[in-house]
Amino acid sequence: MMTMLGGEPFLLVSKQEQQNYPLYIRSVPSDSELKFHYTVHTSLDVVEEKVSAVGKVIVDQRELYLGLLYPTEDYKVYGYVTNSKVKFVIVVDSSNTSLRDNEIRSMFRKLHNSFTDVMCNPFYNPGDPIQSKVFDSMVSSMMVQTC
Amino acid sequence: MADEALFQFLHNELIQYVYKSSEQGEMENARCITKLENMGFRVGQGLIERFTKDTARFKDELDVMKFICKDFWTSVFKKQIDNLRTNHQGIYVLQDNKFRLLSQLSAGKQYLEHAPKYLAFTCGLVRGGLANLGVKSIVTAEVSVMPACKFQVMIQKV
């Protein structure tokens, strides 16, 4: 799972259905990081629910982007699940109105692209925490944009 | 296309390398096969991550298998699987009538005993791809007449 936070993003990636351990977490304001961890882990249930509904409900949601998972008073939580069951979660401040659905979607696309590059790196062991510098800088640039 | 030949050469060298760097003996053969299979596994994981980047979410297991037979196979071997059969209980048989990695070997019985070497990597490729899509499986291959071969995928229920 993967997350982004903050007035801006807290981001985290997680892997595999049963064991949701974080592959990468990054948040902007580090003071309330724990709270964001909590938010992100809670949101995984919603992700699970949405994914398992595929093919059952009339609204066939087969897009990888899951949209707004749920809004809380202060934050909006967005989700994305790749075909390989890696979950991306982005948390943004509710007051941040510059981020619309489309922007979030393209952020997820970027994340996914970078993640694919990480996966295809022969020195990366699937399932390990992501330590790629390229990935880091991509996330940083994305967070700067949104701040 | 040139990349077709490159992959074949690389694959051939891979087998040569693995076999040359091992000792002789019956045990060693199995170990080499496992090694090749594991290499395929990792490659499969990476490939499927890339190939499924822009596809919609899969509905079920069969959907995943169809993807492997069509898109995945076309990308790697430049042709689709010729026949996909299933018993709907977790066993799938993928038949390729002219498997590319075997097509350069004699079609007779001469190299039949060497065929497993040339299939191990692909078995791993399929297993790795499926594993990354959340489908645990065992993949085996069999050849009866030379360029044709069958891959049997047994899905491991959790």
mmCIF file of C-alpha atoms in Angstrom:
data_model
loop_
_atom_site.group_PDB
_atom_site.id
_atom_site.type_symbol
_atom_site.label_atom_id
_atom_site.label_comp_id
_atom_site.label_asym_id
_atom_site.label_seq_id
_atom_site.Cartn_x
_atom_site.Cartn_y
_atom_site.Cartn_z
ATOM 1 C CA MET A 1 0.000 0.000 0.000
ATOM 2 C CA MET A 2 1.113 3.521 -0.525
ATOM 3 C CA THR A 3 0.020 6.815 0.842
ATOM 4 C CA MET A 4 0.257 10.492 0.713
ATOM 5 C CA LEU A 5 -0.744 12.906 3.376
ATOM 6 C CA GLY A 6 -1.284 16.196 4.401
ATOM 7 C CA GLY A 7 -2.535 19.464 3.421
ATOM 8 C CA GLU A 8 -1.195 17.413 0.920
ATOM 9 C CA PRO A 9 -0.570 13.975 0.294
ATOM 10 C CA PHE A 10 0.177 11.107 2.482
ATOM 11 C CA LEU A 11 0.820 8.174 0.392
ATOM 12 C CA LEU A 12 1.299 4.532 0.905
ATOM 13 C CA VAL A 13 1.283 1.343 -1.083
ATOM 14 C CA SER A 14 0.240 -2.013 0.100
ATOM 15 C CA LYS A 15 0.404 -5.480 -1.252
ATOM 16 C CA GLN A 16 -1.643 -8.639 -1.366
ATOM 17 C CA GLU A 17 -5.145 -9.265 -0.210
ATOM 18 C CA GLN A 18 -4.675 -10.606 3.275
ATOM 19 C CA GLN A 19 -1.462 -9.041 4.358
ATOM 20 C CA ASN A 20 -1.681 -5.321 4.015
ATOM 21 C CA TYR A 21 1.744 -4.141 4.920
ATOM 22 C CA PRO A 22 3.045 -0.807 3.756
ATOM 23 C CA LEU A 23 5.525 -0.670 0.912
ATOM 24 C CA TYR A 24 5.974 3.035 0.982
ATOM 25 C CA ILE A 25 4.691 5.846 3.152
ATOM 26 C CA ARG A 26 5.307 9.503 2.784
ATOM 27 C CA SER A 27 3.678 12.454 4.426
ATOM 28 C CA VAL A 28 4.193 16.166 4.408
ATOM 29 C CA PRO A 29 3.468 17.396 7.897
ATOM 30 C CA SER A 30 5.361 14.906 9.978
ATOM 31 C CA ASP A 31 3.870 16.032 13.308
ATOM 32 C CA SER A 32 0.560 14.265 12.837
ATOM 33 C CA GLU A 33 1.927 11.310 10.929
ATOM 34 C CA LEU A 34 0.486 8.696 13.234
ATOM 35 C CA LYS A 35 -2.989 9.964 12.632
ATOM 36 C CA PHE A 36 -2.491 9.620 8.908
ATOM 37 C CA HIS A 37 -1.243 6.083 9.268
ATOM 38 C CA TYR A 38 -4.422 5.364 11.107
ATOM 39 C CA THR A 39 -6.566 7.001 8.428
ATOM 40 C CA VAL A 40 -4.840 5.122 5.673
ATOM 41 C CA HIS A 41 -5.095 1.732 7.311
ATOM 42 C CA THR A 42 -8.762 2.303 8.021
ATOM 43 C CA SER A 43 -9.352 3.197 4.411
ATOM 44 C CA LEU A 44 -8.055 -0.192 3.285
ATOM 45 C CA ASP A 45 -11.326 -1.748 4.413
ATOM 46 C CA VAL A 46 -13.198 0.546 2.076
ATOM 47 C CA VAL A 47 -10.796 -0.371 -0.719
ATOM 48 C CA GLU A 48 -11.411 -4.043 -0.064
ATOM 49 C CA GLU A 49 -15.139 -3.506 -0.137
ATOM 50 C CA LYS A 50 -15.039 -1.648 -3.431
ATOM 51 C CA VAL A 51 -12.800 -4.175 -5.136
ATOM 52 C CA SER A 52 -14.778 -7.211 -4.045
ATOM 53 C CA ALA A 53 -17.940 -5.582 -5.380
ATOM 54 C CA VAL A 54 -16.578 -5.730 -8.926
ATOM 55 C CA GLY A 55 -18.795 -7.816 -11.166
ATOM 56 C CA LYS A 56 -21.534 -8.133 -8.570
ATOM 57 C CA VAL A 57 -23.220 -4.773 -8.656
ATOM 58 C CA ILE A 58 -24.861 -3.203 -11.637
ATOM 59 C CA VAL A 59 -22.378 -0.361 -11.642
ATOM 60 C CA ASP A 60 -19.494 -2.350 -12.946
ATOM 61 C CA GLN A 61 -16.508 -0.538 -11.628
ATOM 62 C CA ARG A 62 -13.573 -1.942 -13.484
ATOM 63 C CA GLU A 63 -11.416 1.100 -13.546
ATOM 64 C CA LEU A 64 -8.281 0.900 -11.428
ATOM 65 C CA TYR A 65 -9.015 4.268 -9.884
ATOM 66 C CA LEU A 66 -11.547 3.870 -7.105
ATOM 67 C CA GLY A 67 -12.329 7.519 -6.543
ATOM 68 C CA LEU A 68 -13.084 9.141 -3.232
ATOM 69 C CA LEU A 69 -13.140 6.424 -0.609
ATOM 70 C CA TYR A 70 -14.652 8.512 2.138
ATOM 71 C CA PRO A 71 -14.473 12.065 3.363
ATOM 72 C CA THR A 72 -13.785 12.873 6.960
ATOM 73 C CA GLU A 73 -14.114 16.263 8.522
ATOM 74 C CA ASP A 74 -10.581 17.294 7.720
ATOM 75 C CA TYR A 75 -9.425 14.989 4.972
ATOM 76 C CA LYS A 76 -10.419 13.351 1.760
ATOM 77 C CA VAL A 77 -9.167 9.842 1.107
ATOM 78 C CA TYR A 78 -8.723 8.551 -2.424
ATOM 79 C CA GLY A 79 -7.903 5.005 -3.475
ATOM 80 C CA TYR A 80 -6.441 3.115 -6.421
ATOM 81 C CA VAL A 81 -5.746 -0.589 -6.810
ATOM 82 C CA THR A 82 -3.541 -2.053 -9.504
ATOM 83 C CA ASN A 83 -4.240 -5.373 -11.151
ATOM 84 C CA SER A 84 -1.456 -6.824 -9.067
ATOM 85 C CA LYS A 85 -3.402 -5.891 -5.916
ATOM 86 C CA VAL A 86 -1.156 -3.088 -4.842
ATOM 87 C CA LYS A 87 -3.175 -0.384 -3.177
ATOM 88 C CA PHE A 88 -2.398 3.279 -3.424
ATOM 89 C CA VAL A 89 -4.014 5.708 -1.029
ATOM 90 C CA ILE A 90 -3.840 9.465 -1.125
ATOM 91 C CA VAL A 91 -5.070 11.629 1.717
ATOM 92 C CA VAL A 92 -5.561 15.327 1.131
ATOM 93 C CA ASP A 93 -6.837 18.200 3.166
ATOM 94 C CA SER A 94 -10.536 18.882 2.643
ATOM 95 C CA SER A 95 -9.824 22.575 2.347
ATOM 96 C CA ASN A 96 -7.618 21.977 -0.643
ATOM 97 C CA THR A 97 -9.979 22.724 -3.478
ATOM 98 C CA SER A 98 -7.386 22.828 -6.230
ATOM 99 C CA LEU A 99 -7.295 19.053 -6.339
ATOM 100 C CA ARG A 100 -10.179 17.751 -8.325
ATOM 101 C CA ASP A 101 -11.002 14.209 -9.249
ATOM 102 C CA ASN A 102 -9.071 14.493 -12.475
ATOM 103 C CA GLU A 103 -5.912 15.756 -10.833
ATOM 104 C CA ILE A 104 -6.018 12.977 -8.294
ATOM 105 C CA ARG A 105 -6.538 10.460 -11.056
ATOM 106 C CA SER A 106 -3.490 11.657 -12.937
ATOM 107 C CA MET A 107 -1.472 11.588 -9.719
ATOM 108 C CA PHE A 108 -2.389 7.951 -9.306
ATOM 109 C CA ARG A 109 -1.420 7.257 -12.898
ATOM 110 C CA LYS A 110 1.967 8.780 -12.288
ATOM 111 C CA LEU A 111 2.411 6.794 -9.117
ATOM 112 C CA HIS A 112 1.441 3.637 -10.904
ATOM 113 C CA ASN A 113 3.871 4.295 -13.740
ATOM 114 C CA SER A 114 6.708 4.851 -11.317
ATOM 115 C CA PHE A 115 5.758 1.820 -9.323
ATOM 116 C CA THR A 116 5.870 -0.254 -12.487
ATOM 117 C CA ASP A 117 9.394 0.948 -13.103
ATOM 118 C CA VAL A 118 10.349 -0.032 -9.592
ATOM 119 C CA MET A 119 8.837 -3.489 -10.076
ATOM 120 C CA CYS A 120 10.762 -3.991 -13.288
ATOM 121 C CA ASN A 121 14.035 -3.119 -11.636
ATOM 122 C CA PRO A 122 15.886 -6.419 -11.276
ATOM 123 C CA PHE A 123 17.477 -5.269 -8.028
ATOM 124 C CA TYR A 124 14.137 -4.708 -6.410
ATOM 125 C CA ASN A 125 12.715 -7.635 -4.549
ATOM 126 C CA PRO A 126 8.904 -7.710 -4.898
ATOM 127 C CA GLY A 127 7.287 -7.089 -1.539
ATOM 128 C CA ASP A 128 10.164 -5.150 -0.034
ATOM 129 C CA PRO A 129 9.750 -1.542 1.043
ATOM 130 C CA ILE A 130 10.438 0.817 -1.844
ATOM 131 C CA GLN A 131 13.714 2.651 -1.529
ATOM 132 C CA SER A 132 14.125 3.866 -5.062
ATOM 133 C CA LYS A 133 15.436 7.412 -5.362
ATOM 134 C CA VAL A 134 13.610 7.969 -8.618
ATOM 135 C CA PHE A 135 10.367 6.997 -6.969
ATOM 136 C CA ASP A 136 11.127 9.257 -4.022
ATOM 137 C CA SER A 137 11.799 12.260 -6.179
ATOM 138 C CA MET A 138 8.699 11.623 -8.251
ATOM 139 C CA VAL A 139 6.574 11.607 -5.102
ATOM 140 C CA SER A 140 8.315 14.708 -3.800
ATOM 141 C CA SER A 141 7.659 16.611 -6.994
ATOM 142 C CA MET A 142 4.036 15.577 -6.873
ATOM 143 C CA MET A 143 3.706 16.763 -3.299
ATOM 144 C CA VAL A 144 5.348 20.094 -4.016
ATOM 145 C CA GLN A 145 2.857 20.694 -6.775
ATOM 146 C CA THR A 146 -0.083 20.192 -4.510
ATOM 147 C CA CYS A 147 1.168 22.241 -1.584
ATOM 148 C CA MET B 1 11.506 -8.293 -36.260
ATOM 149 C CA ALA B 2 14.893 -8.232 -34.623
ATOM 150 C CA ASP B 3 13.736 -8.397 -31.031
ATOM 151 C CA GLU B 4 12.215 -11.789 -31.695
ATOM 152 C CA ALA B 5 15.594 -13.241 -32.530
ATOM 153 C CA LEU B 6 17.250 -11.457 -29.623
ATOM 154 C CA PHE B 7 14.922 -12.995 -27.100
ATOM 155 C CA GLN B 8 15.505 -16.452 -28.554
ATOM 156 C CA PHE B 9 19.261 -16.073 -28.510
ATOM 157 C CA LEU B 10 19.218 -14.741 -24.988
ATOM 158 C CA HIS B 11 16.987 -17.563 -23.892
ATOM 159 C CA ASN B 12 19.241 -20.159 -25.517
ATOM 160 C CA GLU B 13 22.309 -18.664 -23.893
ATOM 161 C CA LEU B 14 20.529 -18.550 -20.578
ATOM 162 C CA ILE B 15 19.968 -22.276 -20.740
ATOM 163 C CA GLN B 16 23.541 -22.905 -21.845
ATOM 164 C CA TYR B 17 24.835 -20.755 -19.036
ATOM 165 C CA VAL B 18 22.772 -22.382 -16.338
ATOM 166 C CA TYR B 19 23.711 -25.855 -17.533
ATOM 167 C CA LYS B 20 27.389 -25.112 -18.033
ATOM 168 C CA SER B 21 27.817 -23.557 -14.629
ATOM 169 C CA SER B 22 26.370 -26.648 -12.965
ATOM 170 C CA GLU B 23 27.906 -30.031 -12.367
ATOM 171 C CA GLN B 24 26.912 -33.107 -14.285
ATOM 172 C CA GLY B 25 24.432 -35.593 -12.927
ATOM 173 C CA GLU B 26 20.798 -36.443 -12.575
ATOM 174 C CA MET B 27 20.208 -34.235 -9.529
ATOM 175 C CA GLU B 28 21.712 -31.278 -11.301
ATOM 176 C CA ASN B 29 19.212 -31.378 -14.120
ATOM 177 C CA ALA B 30 16.346 -30.819 -11.717
ATOM 178 C CA ARG B 31 18.254 -28.017 -10.051
ATOM 179 C CA CYS B 32 18.866 -26.270 -13.359
ATOM 180 C CA ILE B 33 15.208 -26.518 -14.270
ATOM 181 C CA THR B 34 14.281 -24.967 -10.945
ATOM 182 C CA LYS B 35 16.770 -22.187 -11.491
ATOM 183 C CA LEU B 36 15.387 -21.377 -14.924
ATOM 184 C CA GLU B 37 11.875 -21.559 -13.572
ATOM 185 C CA ASN B 38 12.713 -19.076 -10.823
ATOM 186 C CA MET B 39 14.257 -16.676 -13.304
ATOM 187 C CA GLY B 40 11.073 -16.863 -15.332
ATOM 188 C CA PHE B 41 9.044 -16.198 -12.215
ATOM 189 C CA ARG B 42 10.707 -12.881 -11.519
ATOM 190 C CA VAL B 43 10.523 -11.830 -15.160
ATOM 191 C CA GLY B 44 6.852 -12.767 -15.279
ATOM 192 C CA GLN B 45 6.132 -10.636 -12.236
ATOM 193 C CA GLY B 46 7.755 -7.604 -13.800
ATOM 194 C CA LEU B 47 6.176 -8.113 -17.208
ATOM 195 C CA ILE B 48 2.669 -8.529 -15.912
ATOM 196 C CA GLU B 49 3.045 -5.382 -13.860
ATOM 197 C CA ARG B 50 3.752 -3.499 -17.067
ATOM 198 C CA PHE B 51 1.242 -5.221 -19.305
ATOM 199 C CA THR B 52 -1.687 -4.762 -16.948
ATOM 200 C CA LYS B 53 -0.937 -1.143 -16.272
ATOM 201 C CA ASP B 54 -3.618 0.165 -18.573
ATOM 202 C CA THR B 55 -6.088 -2.665 -18.592
ATOM 203 C CA ALA B 56 -9.341 -2.721 -16.711
ATOM 204 C CA ARG B 57 -9.667 -4.774 -13.582
ATOM 205 C CA PHE B 58 -10.128 -8.491 -14.161
ATOM 206 C CA LYS B 59 -13.508 -9.969 -13.386
ATOM 207 C CA ASP B 60 -12.414 -13.445 -12.418
ATOM 208 C CA GLU B 61 -9.841 -16.167 -12.879
ATOM 209 C CA LEU B 62 -10.959 -16.980 -16.415
ATOM 210 C CA ASP B 63 -10.584 -13.362 -17.369
ATOM 211 C CA VAL B 64 -7.005 -13.470 -16.113
ATOM 212 C CA MET B 65 -6.271 -16.654 -18.055
ATOM 213 C CA LYS B 66 -7.657 -15.144 -21.231
ATOM 214 C CA PHE B 67 -5.385 -12.193 -20.754
ATOM 215 C CA ILE B 68 -2.391 -14.524 -20.407
ATOM 216 C CA CYS B 69 -3.390 -16.435 -23.546
ATOM 217 C CA LYS B 70 -3.980 -13.385 -25.681
ATOM 218 C CA ASP B 71 -2.151 -10.231 -24.687
ATOM 219 C CA PHE B 72 0.641 -11.733 -22.618
ATOM 220 C CA TRP B 73 1.433 -14.486 -25.096
ATOM 221 C CA THR B 74 1.316 -12.101 -28.038
ATOM 222 C CA SER B 75 3.719 -9.719 -26.352
ATOM 223 C CA VAL B 76 6.215 -12.389 -25.475
ATOM 224 C CA PHE B 77 5.838 -14.973 -28.246
ATOM 225 C CA LYS B 78 4.214 -12.966 -31.063
ATOM 226 C CA LYS B 79 1.259 -15.278 -31.282
ATOM 227 C CA GLN B 80 -1.738 -16.244 -29.218
ATOM 228 C CA ILE B 81 -2.290 -19.514 -27.466
ATOM 229 C CA ASP B 82 -4.074 -21.803 -29.912
ATOM 230 C CA ASN B 83 -6.331 -23.508 -27.486
ATOM 231 C CA LEU B 84 -7.386 -22.867 -23.921
ATOM 232 C CA ARG B 85 -9.273 -25.522 -22.060
ATOM 233 C CA THR B 86 -10.504 -25.648 -18.505
ATOM 234 C CA ASN B 87 -12.477 -27.945 -16.253
ATOM 235 C CA HIS B 88 -13.820 -24.878 -14.381
ATOM 236 C CA GLN B 89 -12.298 -26.260 -11.201
ATOM 237 C CA GLY B 90 -8.971 -24.590 -11.297
ATOM 238 C CA ILE B 91 -7.207 -26.507 -14.054
ATOM 239 C CA TYR B 92 -6.367 -24.798 -17.310
ATOM 240 C CA VAL B 93 -4.588 -26.282 -20.280
ATOM 241 C CA LEU B 94 -2.927 -23.873 -22.683
ATOM 242 C CA GLN B 95 -1.973 -25.380 -25.976
ATOM 243 C CA ASP B 96 0.463 -23.755 -28.356
ATOM 244 C CA ASN B 97 0.787 -25.570 -31.688
ATOM 245 C CA LYS B 98 3.971 -23.847 -32.681
ATOM 246 C CA PHE B 99 5.747 -22.771 -29.531
ATOM 247 C CA ARG B 100 8.374 -20.231 -30.465
ATOM 248 C CA LEU B 101 11.142 -21.383 -28.173
ATOM 249 C CA LEU B 102 10.858 -24.894 -29.620
ATOM 250 C CA SER B 103 10.361 -23.958 -33.242
ATOM 251 C CA GLN B 104 14.099 -23.745 -33.899
ATOM 252 C CA LEU B 105 14.680 -27.311 -32.755
ATOM 253 C CA SER B 106 14.200 -30.305 -34.974
ATOM 254 C CA ALA B 107 10.589 -31.340 -35.261
ATOM 255 C CA GLY B 108 11.531 -35.001 -34.961
ATOM 256 C CA LYS B 109 12.185 -37.042 -31.855
ATOM 257 C CA GLN B 110 15.882 -36.176 -31.777
ATOM 258 C CA TYR B 111 15.782 -33.390 -29.193
ATOM 259 C CA LEU B 112 12.652 -34.418 -27.377
ATOM 260 C CA GLU B 113 14.572 -35.136 -24.192
ATOM 261 C CA HIS B 114 16.005 -31.617 -24.214
ATOM 262 C CA ALA B 115 12.602 -29.970 -24.518
ATOM 263 C CA PRO B 116 12.036 -29.521 -20.755
ATOM 264 C CA LYS B 117 14.988 -27.130 -20.564
ATOM 265 C CA TYR B 118 13.344 -24.892 -23.114
ATOM 266 C CA LEU B 119 10.028 -24.853 -21.306
ATOM 267 C CA ALA B 120 11.127 -24.209 -17.730
ATOM 268 C CA PHE B 121 11.581 -20.488 -18.157
ATOM 269 C CA THR B 122 8.154 -20.109 -19.726
ATOM 270 C CA CYS B 123 6.525 -22.121 -16.950
ATOM 271 C CA GLY B 124 8.046 -19.685 -14.497
ATOM 272 C CA LEU B 125 6.934 -16.773 -16.618
ATOM 273 C CA VAL B 126 3.317 -17.866 -16.442
ATOM 274 C CA ARG B 127 3.502 -18.726 -12.750
ATOM 275 C CA GLY B 128 5.107 -15.381 -11.928
ATOM 276 C CA GLY B 129 2.574 -13.474 -13.958
ATOM 277 C CA LEU B 130 -0.334 -15.221 -12.299
ATOM 278 C CA ALA B 131 1.189 -14.856 -8.844
ATOM 279 C CA ASN B 132 1.478 -11.125 -9.302
ATOM 280 C CA LEU B 133 -2.192 -10.982 -10.238
ATOM 281 C CA GLY B 134 -3.004 -12.751 -6.999
ATOM 282 C CA VAL B 135 -3.517 -16.222 -8.469
ATOM 283 C CA LYS B 136 -1.291 -18.873 -6.917
ATOM 284 C CA SER B 137 -0.623 -21.746 -9.269
ATOM 285 C CA ILE B 138 1.566 -24.643 -10.315
ATOM 286 C CA VAL B 139 2.552 -24.667 -13.968
ATOM 287 C CA THR B 140 3.843 -27.731 -15.774
ATOM 288 C CA ALA B 141 4.542 -28.318 -19.429
ATOM 289 C CA GLU B 142 4.472 -31.325 -21.694
ATOM 290 C CA VAL B 143 5.524 -31.987 -25.265
ATOM 291 C CA SER B 144 4.487 -34.930 -27.362
ATOM 292 C CA VAL B 145 5.164 -33.729 -30.886
ATOM 293 C CA MET B 146 7.871 -31.149 -31.238
ATOM 294 C CA PRO B 147 6.968 -27.613 -31.829
ATOM 295 C CA ALA B 148 3.621 -28.083 -30.127
ATOM 296 C CA CYS B 149 3.385 -28.029 -26.378
ATOM 297 C CA LYS B 150 0.864 -27.867 -23.589
ATOM 298 C CA PHE B 151 1.068 -25.906 -20.387
ATOM 299 C CA GLN B 152 -1.031 -27.084 -17.536
ATOM 300 C CA VAL B 153 -1.919 -24.495 -14.934
ATOM 301 C CA MET B 154 -3.218 -25.755 -11.635
ATOM 302 C CA ILE B 155 -4.675 -23.017 -9.489
ATOM 303 C CA GLN B 156 -3.934 -23.353 -5.795
ATOM 304 C CA LYS B 157 -7.012 -22.575 -3.797
ATOM 305 C CA VAL B 158 -6.320 -20.715 -0.584
#
